[in-house]
PDB file of C-alpha atoms in Angstrom:
ATOM      1  CA  MET A  15       0.085  -0.085   0.168  1.00  0.00           C
ATOM      2  CA  ARG A  16       3.026   2.674   0.848  1.00  0.00           C
ATOM      3  CA  PHE A  17       4.599   1.447  -2.797  1.00  0.00           C
ATOM      4  CA  LEU A  18       1.241   2.659  -4.511  1.00  0.00           C
ATOM      5  CA  LEU A  19       1.121   5.366  -2.846  1.00  0.00           C
ATOM      6  CA  ILE A  20       4.654   6.660  -3.170  1.00  0.00           C
ATOM      7  CA  THR A  21       4.639   5.698  -6.955  1.00  0.00           C
ATOM      8  CA  LEU A  22       0.768   7.898  -6.837  1.00  0.00           C
ATOM      9  CA  ILE A  23       2.575  10.988  -5.335  1.00  0.00           C
ATOM     10  CA  SER A  24       5.288  10.785  -7.523  1.00  0.00           C
ATOM     11  CA  LEU A  25       3.669  10.303 -11.288  1.00  0.00           C
ATOM     12  CA  PHE A  26       1.406  13.414  -9.352  1.00  0.00           C
ATOM     13  CA  MET A  27       4.524  15.331  -8.883  1.00  0.00           C
ATOM     14  CA  GLY A  28       5.773  14.513 -12.329  1.00  0.00           C
ATOM     15  CA  ALA A  29       2.691  15.786 -14.219  1.00  0.00           C
ATOM     16  CA  GLY A  30       3.372  19.374 -12.506  1.00  0.00           C
ATOM     17  CA  SER A  31       6.771  19.775 -13.689  1.00  0.00           C
ATOM     18  CA  ILE A  32       7.972  21.924 -16.121  1.00  0.00           C
ATOM     19  CA  HIS A  33      10.849  19.193 -17.006  1.00  0.00           C
ATOM     20  CA  LYS A  34       8.562  17.684 -19.665  1.00  0.00           C
ATOM     21  CA  PHE A  35       8.472  20.651 -22.225  1.00  0.00           C
ATOM     22  CA  LYS A  36      11.283  20.714 -24.671  1.00  0.00           C
ATOM     23  CA  VAL A  37      11.183  23.943 -27.166  1.00  0.00           C
ATOM     24  CA  PRO A  38      13.682  25.536 -29.846  1.00  0.00           C
ATOM     25  CA  SER A  39      16.442  27.216 -28.507  1.00  0.00           C
ATOM     26  CA  ILE A  40      16.835  31.090 -30.811  1.00  0.00           C
ATOM     27  CA  ASP A  41      19.965  29.430 -32.250  1.00  0.00           C
ATOM     28  CA  GLY A  42      18.269  26.536 -33.895  1.00  0.00           C
ATOM     29  CA  GLY A  43      19.007  24.184 -31.013  1.00  0.00           C
ATOM     30  CA  THR A  44      16.592  22.049 -28.834  1.00  0.00           C
ATOM     31  CA  ILE A  45      16.150  23.818 -25.211  1.00  0.00           C
ATOM     32  CA  ASP A  46      15.337  20.109 -23.407  1.00  0.00           C
ATOM     33  CA  PHE A  47      14.159  21.406 -19.883  1.00  0.00           C
ATOM     34  CA  SER A  48      14.889  17.801 -18.216  1.00  0.00           C
ATOM     35  CA  LYS A  49      18.553  18.696 -18.932  1.00  0.00           C
ATOM     36  CA  TYR A  50      17.589  20.990 -15.950  1.00  0.00           C
ATOM     37  CA  LYS A  51      16.437  18.372 -13.213  1.00  0.00           C
ATOM     38  CA  GLY A  52      18.254  19.706  -9.503  1.00  0.00           C
ATOM     39  CA  LYS A  53      18.706  23.084 -10.439  1.00  0.00           C
ATOM     40  CA  LYS A  54      16.289  26.034 -10.252  1.00  0.00           C
ATOM     41  CA  ILE A  55      15.529  27.677 -13.226  1.00  0.00           C
ATOM     42  CA  LEU A  56      13.899  31.551 -13.814  1.00  0.00           C
ATOM     43  CA  VAL A  57      12.019  31.515 -17.286  1.00  0.00           C
ATOM     44  CA  VAL A  58      11.446  35.077 -18.465  1.00  0.00           C
ATOM     45  CA  ASN A  59       9.580  36.884 -21.181  1.00  0.00           C
ATOM     46  CA  THR A  60      11.769  38.943 -22.669  1.00  0.00           C
ATOM     47  CA  ALA A  61      11.576  41.825 -25.634  1.00  0.00           C
ATOM     48  CA  SER A  62      14.537  44.447 -27.252  1.00  0.00           C
ATOM     49  CA  LYS A  63      12.417  47.461 -27.159  1.00  0.00           C
ATOM     50  CA  CYS A  64      11.187  48.111 -24.018  1.00  0.00           C
ATOM     51  CA  GLY A  65      11.919  49.694 -20.895  1.00  0.00           C
ATOM     52  CA  TYR A  66      12.984  47.309 -18.905  1.00  0.00           C
ATOM     53  CA  THR A  67      15.141  45.624 -21.163  1.00  0.00           C
ATOM     54  CA  PRO A  68      18.139  46.465 -19.222  1.00  0.00           C
ATOM     55  CA  GLN A  69      17.231  43.833 -17.086  1.00  0.00           C
ATOM     56  CA  TYR A  70      18.984  41.848 -19.293  1.00  0.00           C
ATOM     57  CA  ALA A  71      22.091  42.715 -17.877  1.00  0.00           C
ATOM     58  CA  ASP A  72      21.191  42.005 -14.498  1.00  0.00           C
ATOM     59  CA  LEU A  73      19.721  38.527 -15.699  1.00  0.00           C
ATOM     60  CA  GLU A  74      22.933  37.568 -16.802  1.00  0.00           C
ATOM     61  CA  LYS A  75      24.866  38.662 -13.583  1.00  0.00           C
ATOM     62  CA  LEU A  76      22.445  37.072 -11.774  1.00  0.00           C
ATOM     63  CA  TYR A  77      22.994  33.970 -14.060  1.00  0.00           C
ATOM     64  CA  GLU A  78      27.155  34.383 -14.206  1.00  0.00           C
ATOM     65  CA  GLN A  79      26.801  34.285  -9.898  1.00  0.00           C
ATOM     66  CA  TYR A  80      24.463  31.263  -9.399  1.00  0.00           C
ATOM     67  CA  LYS A  81      24.846  29.379 -13.202  1.00  0.00           C
ATOM     68  CA  SER A  82      26.310  26.322 -10.811  1.00  0.00           C
ATOM     69  CA  LYS A  83      22.580  25.747  -9.675  1.00  0.00           C
ATOM     70  CA  LEU A  84      20.623  28.122 -11.643  1.00  0.00           C
ATOM     71  CA  VAL A  85      19.279  27.719 -15.695  1.00  0.00           C
ATOM     72  CA  ILE A  86      18.302  31.332 -17.291  1.00  0.00           C
ATOM     73  CA  VAL A  87      15.730  30.758 -20.354  1.00  0.00           C
ATOM     74  CA  GLY A  88      14.575  34.014 -21.738  1.00  0.00           C
ATOM     75  CA  PHE A  89      11.507  33.972 -24.453  1.00  0.00           C
ATOM     76  CA  PRO A  90      11.190  36.632 -26.749  1.00  0.00           C
ATOM     77  CA  ALA A  91       7.935  37.437 -27.249  1.00  0.00           C
ATOM     78  CA  ASN A  92       6.241  40.328 -29.030  1.00  0.00           C
ATOM     79  CA  ASN A  93       2.774  40.457 -26.876  1.00  0.00           C
ATOM     80  CA  PHE A  94       3.069  43.895 -25.235  1.00  0.00           C
ATOM     81  CA  GLY A  95       3.580  47.424 -27.752  1.00  0.00           C
ATOM     82  CA  ALA A  96       5.244  45.413 -30.249  1.00  0.00           C
ATOM     83  CA  GLN A  97       8.880  45.485 -28.489  1.00  0.00           C
ATOM     84  CA  GLU A  98      10.031  42.702 -29.918  1.00  0.00           C
ATOM     85  CA  PRO A  99       9.604  43.001 -33.762  1.00  0.00           C
ATOM     86  CA  GLY A 100      12.802  41.165 -34.513  1.00  0.00           C
ATOM     87  CA  THR A 101      13.650  37.621 -36.096  1.00  0.00           C
ATOM     88  CA  ASN A 102      15.479  34.736 -34.056  1.00  0.00           C
ATOM     89  CA  ALA A 103      18.364  36.418 -35.887  1.00  0.00           C
ATOM     90  CA  GLU A 104      18.420  39.948 -35.184  1.00  0.00           C
ATOM     91  CA  ILE A 105      16.913  39.457 -31.465  1.00  0.00           C
ATOM     92  CA  ASN A 106      20.144  37.199 -31.017  1.00  0.00           C
ATOM     93  CA  ALA A 107      22.579  39.038 -32.349  1.00  0.00           C
ATOM     94  CA  PHE A 108      20.566  42.246 -30.175  1.00  0.00           C
ATOM     95  CA  CYS A 109      21.506  40.439 -27.074  1.00  0.00           C
ATOM     96  CA  GLN A 110      24.971  39.410 -27.571  1.00  0.00           C
ATOM     97  CA  LYS A 111      25.952  42.753 -28.892  1.00  0.00           C
ATOM     98  CA  ASN A 112      24.026  45.139 -26.138  1.00  0.00           C
ATOM     99  CA  TYR A 113      23.945  42.720 -23.097  1.00  0.00           C
ATOM    100  CA  GLY A 114      26.302  40.279 -23.801  1.00  0.00           C
ATOM    101  CA  VAL A 115      23.779  37.149 -23.231  1.00  0.00           C
ATOM    102  CA  THR A 116      25.011  33.651 -22.282  1.00  0.00           C
ATOM    103  CA  PHE A 117      22.411  32.334 -20.455  1.00  0.00           C
ATOM    104  CA  THR A 118      19.768  30.350 -22.934  1.00  0.00           C
ATOM    105  CA  MET A 119      17.453  32.241 -25.030  1.00  0.00           C
ATOM    106  CA  ALA A 120      14.684  30.569 -26.866  1.00  0.00           C
ATOM    107  CA  GLU A 121      12.956  31.576 -30.060  1.00  0.00           C
ATOM    108  CA  LYS A 122      10.157  33.927 -30.154  1.00  0.00           C
ATOM    109  CA  VAL A 123       6.873  33.022 -29.067  1.00  0.00           C
ATOM    110  CA  SER A 124       3.311  34.029 -27.833  1.00  0.00           C
ATOM    111  CA  VAL A 125       2.958  34.560 -23.865  1.00  0.00           C
ATOM    112  CA  LYS A 126      -0.782  34.596 -23.877  1.00  0.00           C
ATOM    113  CA  GLY A 127      -3.698  35.201 -26.068  1.00  0.00           C
ATOM    114  CA  GLU A 128      -4.869  32.195 -28.465  1.00  0.00           C
ATOM    115  CA  ASP A 129      -1.356  31.176 -29.553  1.00  0.00           C
ATOM    116  CA  ILE A 130      -0.042  31.070 -25.975  1.00  0.00           C
ATOM    117  CA  HIS A 131       2.555  28.758 -26.194  1.00  0.00           C
ATOM    118  CA  PRO A 132       2.105  25.543 -24.629  1.00  0.00           C
ATOM    119  CA  LEU A 133       4.469  26.242 -22.026  1.00  0.00           C
ATOM    120  CA  PHE A 134       3.236  29.596 -21.145  1.00  0.00           C
ATOM    121  CA  LYS A 135       0.008  28.358 -20.689  1.00  0.00           C
ATOM    122  CA  TRP A 136       1.773  25.211 -18.511  1.00  0.00           C
ATOM    123  CA  LEU A 137       3.205  28.579 -16.292  1.00  0.00           C
ATOM    124  CA  THR A 138       0.070  30.382 -16.105  1.00  0.00           C
ATOM    125  CA  SER A 139      -2.677  28.038 -15.162  1.00  0.00           C
ATOM    126  CA  LYS A 140      -2.499  26.141 -11.898  1.00  0.00           C
ATOM    127  CA  ALA A 141      -4.984  23.637 -13.619  1.00  0.00           C
ATOM    128  CA  GLU A 142      -1.713  23.068 -15.760  1.00  0.00           C
ATOM    129  CA  ASN A 143       0.753  23.759 -12.633  1.00  0.00           C
ATOM    130  CA  GLY A 144      -0.913  22.160  -9.712  1.00  0.00           C
ATOM    131  CA  VAL A 145       0.674  25.836  -7.848  1.00  0.00           C
ATOM    132  CA  MET A 146      -1.265  28.938  -8.673  1.00  0.00           C
ATOM    133  CA  ASP A 147      -2.769  31.042 -11.734  1.00  0.00           C
ATOM    134  CA  ALA A 148      -0.573  34.086 -13.089  1.00  0.00           C
ATOM    135  CA  GLU A 149      -1.103  36.472 -15.525  1.00  0.00           C
ATOM    136  CA  ILE A 150       1.626  38.159 -17.801  1.00  0.00           C
ATOM    137  CA  LYS A 151       0.803  41.558 -17.406  1.00  0.00           C
ATOM    138  CA  TRP A 152       4.084  42.999 -19.574  1.00  0.00           C
ATOM    139  CA  ASN A 153       7.269  41.794 -20.801  1.00  0.00           C
ATOM    140  CA  PHE A 154       9.785  40.251 -18.062  1.00  0.00           C
ATOM    141  CA  THR A 155       7.779  38.775 -16.033  1.00  0.00           C
ATOM    142  CA  LYS A 156       9.896  36.087 -14.375  1.00  0.00           C
ATOM    143  CA  PHE A 157       9.104  32.482 -13.429  1.00  0.00           C
ATOM    144  CA  LEU A 158      10.891  31.141 -10.866  1.00  0.00           C
ATOM    145  CA  LEU A 159      10.925  26.738 -10.362  1.00  0.00           C
ATOM    146  CA  ASP A 160      12.189  24.521  -8.057  1.00  0.00           C
ATOM    147  CA  GLU A 161      14.992  21.657  -8.820  1.00  0.00           C
ATOM    148  CA  LYS A 162      11.707  19.306  -9.567  1.00  0.00           C
ATOM    149  CA  GLY A 163      10.589  21.657 -12.369  1.00  0.00           C
ATOM    150  CA  GLN A 164       7.875  23.047  -9.657  1.00  0.00           C
ATOM    151  CA  LEU A 165       6.784  26.277  -9.671  1.00  0.00           C
ATOM    152  CA  ILE A 166       7.928  28.470  -7.039  1.00  0.00           C
ATOM    153  CA  ASN A 167       6.504  32.018  -7.534  1.00  0.00           C
ATOM    154  CA  VAL A 168       5.431  34.685 -10.493  1.00  0.00           C
ATOM    155  CA  TYR A 169       7.573  38.123 -10.633  1.00  0.00           C
ATOM    156  CA  PRO A 170       6.156  41.033 -12.348  1.00  0.00           C
ATOM    157  CA  SER A 171       8.380  43.541 -14.538  1.00  0.00           C
ATOM    158  CA  LYS A 172       9.228  45.903 -12.181  1.00  0.00           C
ATOM    159  CA  VAL A 173      10.775  43.130  -9.712  1.00  0.00           C
ATOM    160  CA  ASN A 174      14.539  43.382 -11.148  1.00  0.00           C
ATOM    161  CA  PRO A 175      16.714  39.700 -11.077  1.00  0.00           C
ATOM    162  CA  LEU A 176      19.048  40.726  -8.497  1.00  0.00           C
ATOM    163  CA  ASP A 177      16.167  41.584  -6.225  1.00  0.00           C
ATOM    164  CA  GLU A 178      16.102  39.576  -3.205  1.00  0.00           C
ATOM    165  CA  GLN A 179      12.731  38.649  -3.533  1.00  0.00           C
ATOM    166  CA  ILE A 180      14.554  36.189  -6.318  1.00  0.00           C
ATOM    167  CA  THR A 181      17.968  35.785  -4.579  1.00  0.00           C
ATOM    168  CA  GLN A 182      16.564  34.748  -1.527  1.00  0.00           C
ATOM    169  CA  TYR A 183      15.816  31.301  -3.284  1.00  0.00           C
ATOM    170  CA  LEU A 184      19.714  30.844  -4.790  1.00  0.00           C
ATOM    171  CA  LYS A 185      21.827  31.033  -1.397  1.00  0.00           C
TER     172      LYS A 185
END
């Protein structure tokens, strides 16, 4: 009976994990979230022509400081104010040239609306992630996940990546 209960709990926990997702990377490869088991993950919807775009620099600092236990995945999106009009190649070049981005970047997606990417549907729906509902109100919304791929918290655009609200989970 105990074995059955443990098995059912592990199956349930796996259903609520980001580790089931694979997405195209900005440079043509594949991002397999199952490879990030054992590390925290910060997923951020990004844009190159936004007032929050300078957060790329602090995302890179956060990544450099905690990369032994944190993975950052940026998802360019053009959902807010048409602030990410570029192609994947243009976005990738912009991020590297202006902010020296070395953390992982996915290809451009939609983070809300009828064409929402399945990963963002999962991140924003309690029915999908098992933890909470969240609304993406603007670019640079941040989703922090634990080592098991479970959602810990969601931070609005105004919360800087280096803010204690986020770094308290990385120490």
